[in-house]
XYZ file of N, CA and C in Angstrom:
399
model
N -10.880 34.372 -5.670
C -11.616 33.724 -5.284
C -12.165 34.180 -4.113
N -13.313 33.975 -3.725
C -14.360 34.643 -3.394
C -14.638 34.195 -1.363
N -14.099 35.409 -0.401
C -14.034 34.907 0.831
C -15.124 35.764 1.711
N -15.013 34.524 2.814
C -16.727 35.384 3.154
C -15.787 34.825 4.667
N -16.873 35.850 5.662
C -16.416 35.732 6.829
C -16.927 34.859 7.958
N -16.520 34.199 8.857
C -16.574 33.121 9.695
C -17.356 33.496 10.743
N -19.359 33.301 11.091
C -19.904 33.898 11.953
C -19.195 33.964 13.147
N -18.370 32.599 13.646
C -18.192 32.679 14.657
C -16.886 33.597 15.467
N -16.314 33.515 14.112
C -14.510 34.356 14.621
C -14.735 36.114 13.997
N -15.641 36.182 12.917
C -15.711 37.199 12.566
C -14.441 37.329 11.275
N -13.519 36.894 11.275
C -12.583 36.361 9.927
C -12.963 35.851 8.733
N -12.067 36.656 7.672
C -12.330 36.087 6.906
C -11.644 34.948 6.364
N -12.342 33.890 5.761
C -11.966 32.195 5.382
C -12.274 32.169 3.831
N -11.021 31.070 3.414
C -11.603 30.518 2.358
C -12.014 29.271 1.876
N -12.036 28.454 3.221
C -12.792 27.246 3.095
C -13.533 27.185 4.939
N -14.574 26.791 4.182
C -16.032 26.159 4.930
C -16.662 25.162 5.084
N -16.755 24.409 6.483
C -17.606 23.394 6.526
C -18.642 24.094 7.494
N -19.761 23.004 6.914
C -20.995 23.172 7.369
C -21.646 22.072 8.779
N -20.994 22.900 10.280
C -21.768 22.489 11.276
C -23.041 22.141 11.521
N -23.032 20.611 11.568
C -24.461 20.460 12.476
C -25.131 21.250 13.603
N -23.755 21.143 14.733
C -24.146 21.727 16.015
C -24.690 23.479 16.087
N -23.432 23.946 14.879
C -23.888 25.780 14.771
C -24.997 25.374 14.036
N -25.675 24.627 13.189
C -26.419 24.714 11.666
C -26.369 26.059 11.022
N -24.816 26.018 10.601
C -24.351 26.490 9.722
C -22.543 26.407 9.322
N -22.729 27.239 8.110
C -21.208 27.019 7.517
C -20.762 27.779 8.631
N -19.229 27.386 9.235
C -17.866 27.830 10.257
C -17.006 27.594 9.498
N -16.099 28.333 9.891
C -14.658 28.267 9.261
C -13.662 27.207 9.606
N -12.904 26.430 8.694
C -11.771 25.233 8.888
C -11.367 25.020 10.371
N -10.726 26.503 10.623
C -10.170 26.294 11.787
C -11.287 25.901 13.563
N -11.951 26.399 13.199
C -13.401 26.460 14.201
C -13.314 25.017 13.829
N -13.624 24.097 13.088
C -14.109 22.467 12.781
C -12.875 21.606 13.053
N -12.242 22.613 12.789
C -10.997 21.488 13.425
C -10.327 21.555 14.154
N -10.721 22.190 15.318
C -10.375 22.434 16.985
C -11.587 21.844 17.531
N -12.580 21.461 17.098
C -13.887 21.401 17.898
C -13.976 19.692 18.652
N -14.728 19.583 19.513
C -14.337 17.922 20.106
C -15.271 17.214 19.086
N -15.963 17.312 18.107
C -17.104 16.180 17.882
C -15.870 16.146 16.614
N -14.841 16.927 15.775
C -13.960 16.483 15.014
C -13.109 15.343 15.032
N -13.300 14.319 13.586
C -13.018 13.522 13.586
C -12.014 13.539 12.785
N -10.571 13.130 12.694
C -9.489 13.273 12.105
C -9.738 12.015 10.876
N -9.909 11.109 11.209
C -9.346 9.306 10.009
C -10.469 10.134 8.868
N -11.632 10.641 8.838
C -12.532 11.004 7.619
C -12.607 12.440 7.945
N -12.092 13.282 8.437
C -12.501 14.880 8.470
C -13.958 14.785 8.259
N -14.974 14.284 9.145
C -15.830 14.768 9.069
C -16.139 15.203 10.744
N -18.102 15.562 10.773
C -17.852 15.989 12.369
C -19.311 14.883 12.727
N -19.195 14.051 14.118
C -19.783 13.298 14.661
C -20.692 13.881 15.663
N -21.600 14.848 15.924
C -22.596 15.590 16.326
C -23.554 14.534 16.147
N -23.610 14.390 14.990
C -24.990 13.763 15.191
C -25.097 11.932 15.270
N -23.636 11.565 15.292
C -23.450 10.056 14.979
C -24.168 9.603 16.332
N -24.162 8.044 16.536
C -24.917 7.648 17.316
C -23.493 6.689 18.097
N -24.244 6.856 19.179
C -22.937 6.130 20.389
C -22.202 4.994 19.607
N -22.708 4.540 19.055
C -22.319 2.902 18.004
C -21.215 3.936 17.066
N -22.204 4.614 16.314
C -21.005 4.743 15.180
C -20.307 5.461 15.785
N -20.172 6.564 16.559
C -18.649 6.720 17.600
C -17.454 5.704 17.916
N -18.200 4.565 18.586
C -17.571 3.978 18.908
C -16.123 3.107 18.140
N -17.521 2.932 16.885
C -16.396 2.557 16.022
C -15.924 3.240 15.005
N -15.296 4.665 15.235
C -14.786 5.089 14.470
C -13.773 5.562 15.166
N -13.791 5.281 17.044
C -13.020 5.606 17.591
C -12.070 4.192 17.392
N -12.721 2.974 17.495
C -11.622 1.886 17.558
C -10.887 1.896 16.474
N -11.507 2.285 15.012
C -11.084 2.764 14.036
C -9.830 3.763 13.588
N -9.734 4.939 14.294
C -8.906 5.450 14.892
C -7.833 5.200 15.698
N -8.120 4.399 16.824
C -7.153 3.696 17.859
C -6.178 2.409 16.898
N -6.496 2.006 16.000
C -5.889 0.776 14.905
C -5.297 1.418 14.305
N -5.877 3.013 13.316
C -4.920 3.221 12.639
C -3.323 4.020 13.300
N -3.380 4.053 14.454
C -2.510 4.613 15.543
C -1.369 4.123 15.376
N -2.130 2.701 16.127
C -1.124 1.241 16.432
C -0.293 0.655 15.349
N -1.548 0.816 13.944
C -0.112 0.605 12.936
C 0.514 1.838 12.727
N 0.467 2.671 12.523
C 0.999 3.595 12.395
C 2.543 3.753 13.082
N 1.929 3.512 14.663
C 3.364 3.572 15.342
C 4.017 1.831 15.474
N 3.564 1.604 14.879
C 4.240 -0.112 14.942
C 5.066 0.057 13.128
N 4.410 0.858 12.240
C 5.108 1.158 11.318
C 6.757 1.993 11.765
N 6.318 3.466 12.536
C 7.668 4.254 12.931
C 8.512 2.826 13.743
N 8.177 2.036 14.341
C 9.106 0.996 15.448
C 9.771 0.438 14.533
N 9.139 -0.066 13.182
C 9.476 -1.049 12.660
C 10.962 -0.694 11.698
N 10.296 1.009 11.226
C 11.376 1.337 10.450
C 12.791 2.242 11.028
N 12.447 2.572 12.724
C 13.552 2.533 13.899
C 14.373 1.528 13.883
N 13.811 0.299 13.868
C 14.483 -0.840 13.832
C 15.418 -0.968 13.144
N 15.006 -1.073 11.552
C 15.398 -1.460 10.619
C 16.886 -0.935 10.468
N 16.211 0.959 10.180
C 17.377 1.896 9.735
C 18.365 1.652 11.567
N 18.268 1.328 12.860
C 19.075 0.860 13.290
C 20.007 0.099 12.614
N 19.567 -1.552 12.327
C 20.506 -2.557 11.729
C 20.813 -2.294 10.161
N 20.507 -1.097 9.643
C 21.315 -0.239 8.805
C 22.112 0.331 8.862
N 22.318 0.858 9.969
C 23.804 2.052 10.731
C 24.723 1.026 11.300
N 24.065 -0.653 12.358
C 25.276 -0.614 12.675
C 25.943 -1.862 11.268
N 25.382 -1.552 10.383
C 25.877 -2.789 9.237
C 27.068 -1.487 8.909
N 26.803 -0.478 8.291
C 27.240 0.636 7.400
C 29.046 0.796 8.637
N 28.413 0.705 10.094
C 29.595 0.980 10.801
C 30.416 -0.306 11.101
N 29.698 -1.447 10.860
C 30.881 -2.383 10.950
C 32.029 -2.558 9.164
N 31.016 -2.341 8.352
C 31.869 -2.066 7.008
C 32.550 -0.883 7.171
N 32.686 0.017 7.987
C 33.445 0.916 7.667
C 34.519 0.789 8.713
N 34.630 -0.039 10.049
C 35.300 0.071 10.880
C 36.852 -1.430 10.094
N 36.179 -2.229 8.879
C 36.694 -3.373 8.300
C 37.440 -2.206 7.319
N 37.176 -1.439 6.072
C 37.821 -0.869 5.564
C 38.633 0.171 6.264
N 38.673 0.579 7.128
C 40.137 1.201 8.748
C 40.562 0.475 8.689
N 40.458 -0.713 9.412
C 41.164 -1.717 9.129
C 42.533 -2.032 8.341
N 41.386 -2.519 7.311
C 42.685 -2.117 5.748
C 43.176 -1.892 5.843
N 42.972 -0.169 5.379
C 43.629 0.678 4.940
C 44.518 1.260 6.378
N 44.363 1.475 7.487
C 45.119 1.871 8.122
C 46.648 0.588 8.491
N 46.423 -0.045 8.044
C 47.425 -1.739 8.158
C 49.012 -0.562 7.799
N 49.910 -1.206 8.300
C 50.925 -0.174 8.257
C 52.278 -0.345 6.892
N 52.060 0.805 6.140
C 52.450 0.597 4.557
C 54.190 0.245 4.751
N 54.698 -0.757 4.200
C 55.775 -1.427 3.807
C 56.374 -1.475 2.587
N 57.184 -0.285 2.347
C 57.541 -0.099 1.157
C 58.434 -1.387 0.481
N 59.215 -2.172 1.561
C 59.595 -3.040 0.799
C 58.861 -4.292 -0.022
N 57.924 -4.457 0.806
C 56.904 -6.019 0.382
C 55.985 -5.336 -0.418
N 56.048 -4.206 -1.242
C 54.876 -3.010 -2.474
C 56.239 -3.681 -3.584
N 57.723 -3.164 -3.132
C 58.386 -3.581 -4.274
C 58.885 -5.211 -4.524
N 58.574 -5.613 -3.637
C 58.816 -7.039 -4.074
C 57.586 -7.600 -4.695
N 56.453 -7.150 -4.481
C 55.135 -7.481 -4.844
C 55.262 -7.285 -6.408
N 55.712 -6.236 -6.821
C 56.014 -5.108 -8.274
C 56.814 -6.067 -8.872
N 58.030 -6.591 -7.876
C 58.959 -7.603 -8.776
C 58.560 -8.333 -9.170
N 58.012 -9.243 -8.593
C 57.335 -10.689 -8.411
C 56.383 -10.687 -9.727
N 55.075 -9.415 -9.739
C 54.026 -9.224 -11.485
C 55.293 -8.962 -12.083
N 56.190 -8.456 -12.123
C 56.883 -8.229 -13.602
C 57.682 -9.590 -14.085
N 57.919 -10.520 -12.753
C 58.743 -11.667 -13.538
C 57.859 -12.465 -14.036
N 56.252 -12.694 -13.230
C 55.366 -13.608 -13.750
C 54.959 -13.174 -15.416
N 54.764 -11.659 -15.651
C 54.431 -11.540 -16.584
C 55.366 -11.983 -17.826
N 56.533 -11.573 -17.505
C 57.557 -11.888 -18.788
C 57.797 -13.472 -18.841
N 57.482 -14.559 -17.745
C 57.027 -15.942 -18.259
C 56.201 -15.944 -18.889
N 55.340 -15.527 -18.310
C 53.654 -16.153 -19.411
C 54.090 -15.520 -20.825
N 54.751 -14.469 -21.112
C 54.632 -13.745 -22.604
C 55.594 -14.868 -23.605
N 56.845 -14.983 -22.208
C 57.835 -16.388 -23.441
C 57.177 -17.540 -23.094
N 56.328 -18.084 -22.748
C 55.428 -18.953 -23.030
C 54.808 -19.325 -23.700
N 53.524 -17.821 -23.675
C 53.067 -17.742 -25.327
C 53.466 -17.454 -26.441
N 54.942 -17.164 -26.065
C 55.612 -16.854 -27.984
C 55.571 -17.666 -28.827
N 55.395 -17.973 -29.560
C 55.139 -19.418 -30.650
C 56.026 -19.337 -31.160
N 57.083 -20.475 -31.198
C 58.466 -20.346 -32.060
C 57.773 -20.480 -33.676
N 58.900 -19.260 -34.242
C 58.491 -19.033 -35.423
C 59.431 -19.414 -36.665
N 59.217 -20.893 -37.546
C 59.912 -21.250 -38.380
C 59.198 -20.761 -39.412
N 60.760 -20.725 -40.079
C 60.566 -20.019 -41.616
C 59.871 -21.085 -42.380
N 58.867 -20.877 -43.014
C 58.024 -21.897 -44.135
C 58.250 -21.029 -45.890
N 58.825 -22.070 -45.995
C 58.651 -21.546 -47.693
C 57.393 -21.757 -48.049
N 56.788 -20.625 -49.256
C 55.736 -20.788 -50.052
C 55.838 -21.345 -51.069
N 57.244 -21.713 -51.552
C 57.145 -22.299 -53.023
C 58.011 -23.114 -52.977
């Protein structure tokens, strides 16, 4: 890739932009730092009419307002999500940190075994011998 020297600073640069004010190509750093630089469409406003400049300024302001609104909405939604997670964690912690009672656990296991045995007895059909002949 060919590099050229910027006529303003004398440094080697790969990207140049034609400047209407300087009437020559200058390096991107100078264009970006210029007071006439417009960030919304990366162009120069040196030869624009005052009406065109005002329109561009209003567009830029609207874009910045929309961006700030989106950032604010994101922050609010993120805050809501964090609070919901905190509530869920505290509920889980309350459930987990309940005191462990070995006697009630054994009692529940015995009751479960008893239910399974009675269900098996009820489900087992009475088998009668049937003669096929």
